């Protein structure tokens, strides 16, 4: 395993009497696209939920970039550069498309009293919006920036969710059913 690869060993997840994942192992190299295929109910989403910390496995280990991740919480995994799109899109109602994507770019924002005091917060917001617009352009959705997500069809919402994940410049990007509805 190279230092920036993903290494999953012996992951088992049970929900009551149902075994969703049984001793699953997988290795994926850095900068490589790895697909996980299978019928509905095979455990693909459960595996992604384990990788992003939404579900804790009963057994097994996860290593990424030479670091043990198995028991880390979702916010900690996100801070380490692990981003995820959800099967159900997961955009925020009441925020514009650009604002939804800016949420993904928030890890690139400066924060704190001195930032606000020095007037950097406004510049930071403009910079984050520019990054969001670039990400929307990458997925062919730049024209939707000022739209509200709830007014969009499923396909465009999926592209917005992808832009939100990409704008974070993640070290690992987990896509759950990325082409469904497109």
XYZ file of N, CA and C in Angstrom:
546
model
N 0.848 -1.174 0.000
C 0.000 0.000 0.000
C 0.893 1.237 0.000
N 0.715 2.149 -0.977
C 1.508 3.376 -0.919
C 0.872 4.344 0.074
N 1.610 5.353 0.459
C 1.203 6.212 1.565
C -0.089 6.968 1.323
N -0.494 7.189 0.070
C -1.720 7.947 -0.173
C -2.839 7.072 -0.730
N -2.749 5.783 -0.518
C -3.811 4.905 -0.995
C -4.848 4.670 0.095
N -5.946 4.085 -0.319
C -7.017 3.675 0.588
C -6.887 2.177 0.789
N -6.910 1.742 2.031
C -6.791 0.322 2.342
C -7.874 -0.049 3.359
N -8.821 -0.850 2.916
C -9.928 -1.312 3.754
C -9.712 -2.792 3.989
N -9.758 -3.214 5.238
C -9.511 -4.620 5.577
C -10.569 -5.155 6.531
N -11.279 -6.203 6.088
C -12.174 -6.968 6.943
C -13.340 -6.206 7.539
N -13.899 -5.263 6.782
C -15.008 -4.458 7.306
C -16.293 -5.290 7.362
N -16.884 -5.323 8.540
C -18.168 -5.989 8.744
C -19.119 -5.004 9.409
N -20.332 -4.907 8.847
C -21.373 -4.042 9.397
C -22.655 -4.855 9.502
N -23.256 -4.810 10.678
C -24.541 -5.480 10.900
C -25.546 -4.456 11.412
N -26.759 -4.564 10.916
C -27.885 -3.779 11.415
C -28.873 -4.781 11.998
N -28.854 -4.945 13.306
C -29.677 -5.983 13.929
C -29.230 -7.344 13.419
N -30.160 -8.108 12.869
C -29.836 -9.435 12.348
C -29.365 -9.434 10.908
N -29.317 -8.265 10.258
C -28.922 -8.169 8.850
C -27.445 -7.816 8.745
N -26.693 -8.632 8.021
C -25.285 -8.327 7.752
C -25.221 -7.571 6.431
N -24.899 -6.281 6.501
C -24.837 -5.437 5.307
C -23.494 -5.571 4.600
N -22.414 -5.691 5.366
C -21.068 -5.901 4.824
C -20.434 -7.027 5.623
N -19.848 -7.980 4.921
C -19.272 -9.143 5.591
C -17.820 -9.319 5.173
N -16.889 -8.850 6.018
C -15.457 -9.034 5.794
C -14.994 -8.430 4.457
N -15.392 -7.191 4.191
C -15.069 -6.513 2.931
C -13.665 -5.917 3.000
N -12.875 -6.170 1.960
C -11.533 -5.592 1.835
C -11.388 -4.970 0.455
N -10.639 -3.879 0.385
C -10.458 -3.153 -0.868
C -9.215 -2.290 -0.740
N -8.448 -2.208 -1.813
C -7.323 -1.279 -1.877
C -7.481 -0.445 -3.135
N -7.309 0.864 -3.016
C -7.380 1.772 -4.158
C -6.190 2.722 -4.083
N -5.477 2.837 -5.187
C -4.298 3.707 -5.234
C -4.707 5.172 -5.349
N -3.818 6.033 -4.924
C -4.012 7.469 -5.044
C -4.175 7.858 -6.511
N -5.023 8.855 -6.755
C -5.272 9.390 -8.099
C -5.809 8.333 -9.058
N -6.503 7.377 -8.513
C -7.090 6.303 -9.304
C -8.594 6.315 -9.083
N -9.352 6.069 -10.145
C -10.799 5.951 -10.024
C -11.122 4.490 -9.762
N -11.853 4.248 -8.693
C -12.250 2.895 -8.335
C -13.759 2.867 -8.236
N -14.390 1.959 -8.962
C -15.838 1.821 -8.922
C -16.245 0.621 -8.095
N -17.358 0.751 -7.421
C -17.936 -0.350 -6.655
C -19.305 -0.606 -7.258
N -19.494 -1.807 -7.796
C -20.759 -2.119 -8.447
C -21.435 -3.290 -7.747
N -22.732 -3.362 -7.927
C -23.506 -4.454 -7.356
C -24.977 -4.104 -7.410
N -25.826 -5.089 -7.192
C -27.273 -4.840 -7.234
C -27.726 -4.009 -6.033
N -28.950 -3.496 -6.113
C -29.522 -2.787 -4.967
C -29.463 -3.681 -3.740
N -29.083 -3.100 -2.623
C -29.016 -3.855 -1.381
C -27.716 -4.603 -1.164
N -26.750 -4.441 -2.074
C -25.483 -5.176 -1.960
C -24.536 -4.579 -0.915
N -24.801 -3.347 -0.470
C -23.953 -2.741 0.552
C -23.052 -1.624 0.064
N -23.245 -1.168 -1.170
C -22.384 -0.112 -1.718
C -22.490 1.182 -0.901
N -23.702 1.635 -0.663
C -23.898 2.859 0.108
C -23.433 2.672 1.546
N -23.660 1.504 2.110
C -23.185 1.236 3.473
C -21.668 1.356 3.541
N -20.961 0.844 2.536
C -19.504 0.960 2.518
C -19.083 2.428 2.467
N -19.733 3.228 1.624
C -19.415 4.658 1.574
C -19.739 5.330 2.910
N -20.834 4.910 3.545
C -21.185 5.464 4.856
C -20.129 5.134 5.908
N -19.529 3.954 5.811
C -18.427 3.588 6.708
C -17.216 4.473 6.422
N -16.898 4.673 5.135
C -15.719 5.456 4.762
C -15.811 6.915 5.186
N -17.023 7.462 5.242
C -17.141 8.869 5.646
C -17.590 9.018 7.097
N -17.636 7.917 7.842
C -17.893 7.987 9.272
C -19.346 8.019 9.689
N -20.284 7.874 8.750
C -21.703 7.873 9.103
C -22.107 6.584 9.813
N -21.399 5.488 9.506
C -21.687 4.175 10.091
C -20.383 3.618 10.645
N -20.440 3.073 11.852
C -19.262 2.444 12.462
C -19.306 0.943 12.202
N -18.219 0.372 11.694
C -18.202 -1.082 11.468
C -18.032 -1.846 12.782
N -18.543 -3.081 12.799
C -18.327 -3.937 13.966
C -16.896 -4.454 14.000
N -16.298 -4.624 12.817
C -14.906 -5.074 12.766
C -14.257 -4.553 11.499
N -12.933 -4.609 11.475
C -12.166 -4.192 10.317
C -11.470 -2.861 10.531
N -10.633 -2.501 9.555
C -9.859 -1.262 9.631
C -9.899 -0.513 8.308
N -9.730 0.795 8.412
C -9.640 1.669 7.243
C -8.399 2.527 7.425
N -7.521 2.505 6.424
C -6.342 3.371 6.411
C -6.380 4.206 5.132
N -6.035 5.469 5.264
C -5.938 6.353 4.105
C -4.759 7.284 4.332
N -3.922 7.390 3.316
C -2.733 8.246 3.389
C -1.902 7.915 4.625
N -1.792 6.621 4.913
C -0.974 6.166 6.019
C -1.567 6.382 7.398
N -2.834 6.725 7.462
C -3.467 7.059 8.738
C -4.673 6.155 8.993
N -4.826 5.728 10.222
C -5.982 4.926 10.641
C -7.212 5.827 10.743
N -8.293 5.458 10.044
C -9.501 6.282 10.027
C -10.715 5.598 10.637
N -10.606 4.341 10.985
C -11.759 3.502 11.291
C -12.736 4.116 12.287
N -12.277 4.739 13.324
C -13.177 5.227 14.383
C -13.361 6.750 14.386
N -12.888 7.432 13.346
C -13.017 8.889 13.319
C -14.443 9.303 12.963
N -14.876 10.407 13.516
C -16.218 10.942 13.261
C -16.240 11.679 11.915
N -17.456 11.850 11.339
C -17.568 12.475 10.012
C -16.895 13.837 9.893
N -17.047 14.726 10.878
C -16.446 16.060 10.762
C -14.925 15.980 10.738
N -14.365 15.017 11.448
C -12.903 14.843 11.461
C -12.427 14.306 10.114
N -13.179 13.360 9.550
C -12.829 12.820 8.230
C -12.914 13.914 7.168
N -13.927 14.759 7.252
C -14.052 15.871 6.305
C -12.858 16.811 6.424
N -12.398 17.057 7.641
C -11.248 17.949 7.824
C -9.960 17.335 7.277
N -9.949 16.008 7.101
C -8.791 15.324 6.517
C -8.879 15.243 4.992
N -9.946 15.819 4.416
C -10.059 15.870 2.964
C -10.899 14.772 2.350
N -11.830 14.212 3.097
C -12.718 13.188 2.553
C -14.073 13.833 2.307
N -14.490 13.868 1.037
C -15.756 14.488 0.643
C -16.680 13.426 0.074
N -17.974 13.705 0.121
C -18.965 12.710 -0.260
C -20.160 13.379 -0.907
N -20.664 12.772 -1.980
C -21.984 13.144 -2.476
C -22.943 12.076 -1.990
N -24.173 12.484 -1.753
C -25.182 11.564 -1.251
C -26.075 11.084 -2.384
N -26.617 9.889 -2.230
C -27.549 9.335 -3.197
C -28.739 10.280 -3.366
N -29.191 10.880 -2.277
C -30.351 11.762 -2.295
C -30.006 13.229 -2.467
N -28.845 13.567 -2.948
C -28.337 14.900 -3.286
C -27.972 15.724 -2.047
N -28.908 16.025 -1.143
C -28.579 16.703 0.109
C -28.243 18.178 0.005
N -28.918 18.917 -0.870
C -28.693 20.361 -0.953
C -29.554 21.082 0.079
N -29.126 22.275 0.467
C -29.829 23.051 1.481
C -30.906 23.921 0.848
N -32.143 23.738 1.290
C -33.246 24.598 0.854
C -33.012 25.991 1.432
N -33.388 26.997 0.672
C -33.251 28.359 1.169
C -31.913 29.004 0.848
N -30.948 28.217 0.382
C -29.673 28.757 -0.088
C -29.639 28.629 -1.604
N -29.066 29.608 -2.275
C -28.932 29.515 -3.727
C -27.971 28.382 -4.083
N -27.957 28.028 -5.351
C -27.022 27.009 -5.835
C -25.587 27.414 -5.499
N -25.219 28.662 -5.791
C -23.848 29.122 -5.500
C -23.551 29.029 -4.009
N -24.512 29.408 -3.166
C -24.299 29.331 -1.715
C -24.141 27.885 -1.257
N -24.902 26.965 -1.862
C -24.747 25.549 -1.542
C -23.339 25.074 -1.861
N -22.805 25.498 -2.990
C -21.452 25.091 -3.372
C -20.424 25.778 -2.474
N -20.694 27.006 -2.077
C -19.784 27.714 -1.171
C -19.639 26.984 0.162
N -20.677 26.280 0.589
C -20.588 25.487 1.818
C -19.452 24.473 1.690
N -19.306 23.883 0.508
C -18.224 22.931 0.275
C -16.853 23.578 0.283
N -16.804 24.855 -0.052
C -15.522 25.573 -0.099
C -15.146 26.168 1.243
N -15.999 26.015 2.234
C -15.772 26.671 3.524
C -14.463 26.256 4.181
N -13.954 25.075 3.863
C -12.683 24.650 4.461
C -11.517 25.519 3.988
N -11.741 26.280 2.928
C -10.700 27.171 2.408
C -10.834 28.595 2.954
N -11.838 28.821 3.808
C -12.082 30.167 4.337
C -11.192 30.445 5.539
N -10.831 31.696 5.686
C -10.161 32.134 6.911
C -11.264 32.431 7.921
N -10.947 32.320 9.178
C -11.958 32.595 10.197
C -11.316 33.286 11.383
N -12.147 33.909 12.180
C -11.662 34.474 13.425
C -11.852 35.970 13.520
N -11.608 36.473 14.709
C -11.799 37.879 15.019
C -10.959 38.781 14.126
N -9.666 38.483 13.985
C -8.773 39.367 13.229
C -9.125 39.402 11.758
N -9.635 38.290 11.235
C -10.087 38.268 9.841
C -11.239 39.252 9.663
N -12.218 39.190 10.561
C -13.359 40.099 10.485
C -12.923 41.541 10.734
N -12.077 41.742 11.735
C -11.614 43.081 12.094
C -10.880 43.738 10.928
N -10.083 42.978 10.219
C -9.288 43.526 9.117
C -10.094 43.660 7.825
N -11.366 43.275 7.853
C -12.190 43.384 6.653
C -11.944 42.281 5.648
N -11.303 41.205 6.077
C -11.000 40.117 5.152
C -12.198 39.211 4.896
N -13.199 39.250 5.778
C -14.346 38.354 5.624
C -15.068 38.591 4.303
N -15.272 39.864 3.917
C -15.944 40.151 2.650
C -15.130 39.658 1.463
N -13.815 39.893 1.514
C -12.953 39.405 0.428
C -12.957 37.893 0.386
N -12.967 37.266 1.563
C -12.996 35.813 1.650
C -14.281 35.274 1.030
N -15.410 35.923 1.321
C -16.677 35.478 0.747
C -16.665 35.622 -0.773
N -16.106 36.707 -1.274
C -16.004 36.880 -2.732
C -15.120 35.795 -3.344
N -14.027 35.467 -2.658
C -13.123 34.416 -3.144
C -13.833 33.056 -3.139
N -14.579 32.763 -2.079
C -15.314 31.498 -2.012
C -16.380 31.429 -3.100
N -17.052 32.552 -3.350
C -18.063 32.564 -4.413
C -17.402 32.307 -5.765
N -16.250 32.903 -6.001
C -15.536 32.678 -7.262
C -15.162 31.208 -7.416
N -14.685 30.591 -6.346
C -14.355 29.156 -6.379
C -15.611 28.333 -6.671
N -16.732 28.726 -6.054
C -17.994 28.015 -6.276
C -18.421 28.131 -7.734
N -18.311 29.317 -8.302
C -18.691 29.514 -9.707
C -17.799 28.694 -10.635
N -16.519 28.604 -10.330
C -15.614 27.781 -11.136
C -15.995 26.306 -11.050
N -16.343 25.840 -9.864
C -16.752 24.437 -9.703
C -18.051 24.170 -10.450
N -18.986 25.107 -10.385
C -20.238 24.946 -11.134
C -19.966 24.899 -12.632
N -19.044 25.720 -13.098
C -18.678 25.710 -14.513
C -18.085 24.360 -14.918
N -17.261 23.773 -14.047
C -16.641 22.464 -14.338
C -17.676 21.375 -14.572
N -18.828 21.476 -13.901
C -19.854 20.433 -14.040
C -20.995 20.872 -14.957
N -20.801 21.978 -15.670
C -21.808 22.436 -16.625
C -23.037 23.046 -15.985
N -22.872 23.679 -14.828
C -24.028 24.237 -14.126
C -23.826 25.699 -13.733
N -22.907 26.398 -14.381
C -22.622 27.790 -14.016
C -23.853 28.677 -14.167
N -24.697 28.374 -15.139
C -25.892 29.185 -15.376
C -26.941 29.033 -14.272
N -26.741 28.088 -13.365
C -27.699 27.838 -12.287
C -27.312 28.523 -10.977
N -26.223 29.262 -10.956
C -25.649 29.799 -9.713
C -26.652 30.546 -8.849
N -27.531 31.331 -9.443
C -28.469 32.136 -8.658
C -29.824 31.465 -8.472
N -29.965 30.247 -8.968
C -31.215 29.493 -8.806
C -31.300 28.908 -7.408
N -32.505 28.549 -7.025
C -32.723 27.843 -5.764
C -32.789 26.353 -6.090
N -32.087 25.508 -5.348
C -32.023 24.079 -5.672
C -33.383 23.402 -5.748
N -34.327 23.847 -4.910
C -35.638 23.202 -4.907
C -36.422 23.431 -6.195
N -35.970 24.383 -7.038
C -36.645 24.623 -8.318
C -36.043 23.796 -9.448
N -34.974 23.064 -9.165
C -34.254 22.321 -10.201
C -34.719 20.877 -10.282
N -34.604 20.321 -11.473
C -34.854 18.892 -11.667
C -33.719 18.096 -11.015
N -33.905 16.796 -10.905
C -32.939 15.939 -10.210
C -31.539 15.987 -10.841
N -31.448 15.916 -12.166
C -30.146 15.908 -12.842
C -29.298 17.132 -12.519
N -29.848 18.340 -12.693
C -29.074 19.532 -12.329
C -28.715 19.585 -10.839
N -29.599 19.104 -9.973
C -29.270 19.078 -8.538
C -28.081 18.159 -8.276
N -28.008 17.029 -9.004
C -26.863 16.117 -8.853
C -25.568 16.816 -9.264
N -25.619 17.610 -10.345
C -24.424 18.333 -10.780
C -23.998 19.366 -9.736
N -24.963 20.025 -9.117
C -24.653 20.997 -8.061
C -24.000 20.291 -6.871
N -24.533 19.135 -6.495
C -23.947 18.375 -5.381
C -22.515 17.952 -5.709
N -22.268 17.579 -6.960
C -20.914 17.219 -7.376
C -19.995 18.437 -7.300
N -20.478 19.589 -7.749
C -19.676 20.819 -7.660
C -19.337 21.134 -6.209
N -20.302 20.935 -5.303
C -20.048 21.194 -3.877
C -18.951 20.279 -3.342
N -18.941 19.029 -3.789
C -17.891 18.103 -3.349
C -16.543 18.465 -3.971
N -16.535 18.827 -5.244
C -15.282 19.139 -5.944
C -14.623 20.417 -5.438
N -15.417 21.406 -5.061
C -14.859 22.696 -4.653
C -14.006 22.569 -3.389
N -14.226 21.532 -2.617
C -13.428 21.305 -1.406
C -12.035 20.774 -1.722
N -11.789 20.422 -2.988
C -10.515 19.838 -3.408
C -10.132 18.683 -2.489
N -11.012 17.682 -2.409
C -10.784 16.593 -1.453
C -9.626 15.690 -1.841
N -9.036 15.086 -0.832
C -8.009 14.068 -1.052
C -8.661 12.760 -1.495
N -9.898 12.526 -1.036
C -10.669 11.356 -1.456
C -12.108 11.812 -1.667
N -12.655 11.513 -2.840
C -14.019 11.893 -3.185
C -14.852 10.637 -3.341
N -15.899 10.524 -2.535
C -16.797 9.376 -2.565
C -18.088 9.796 -3.261
N -18.407 9.139 -4.361
C -19.597 9.473 -5.139
C -20.584 8.317 -5.056
N -21.755 8.561 -4.509
C -22.782 7.532 -4.393
C -23.783 7.712 -5.526
N -23.813 6.753 -6.440
C -24.696 6.787 -7.611
C -24.574 8.122 -8.354
N -23.370 8.481 -8.801
C -23.150 9.803 -9.386
C -23.904 10.057 -10.687
N -24.243 9.030 -11.434
C -24.899 9.239 -12.723
C -26.404 9.014 -12.673
N -26.951 8.637 -11.532
C -28.393 8.389 -11.478
C -29.149 9.691 -11.706
N -30.123 9.634 -12.575
C -30.952 10.792 -12.857
C -30.358 11.793 -13.823
N -29.188 11.507 -14.378
C -28.582 12.458 -15.326
C -28.974 12.132 -16.745
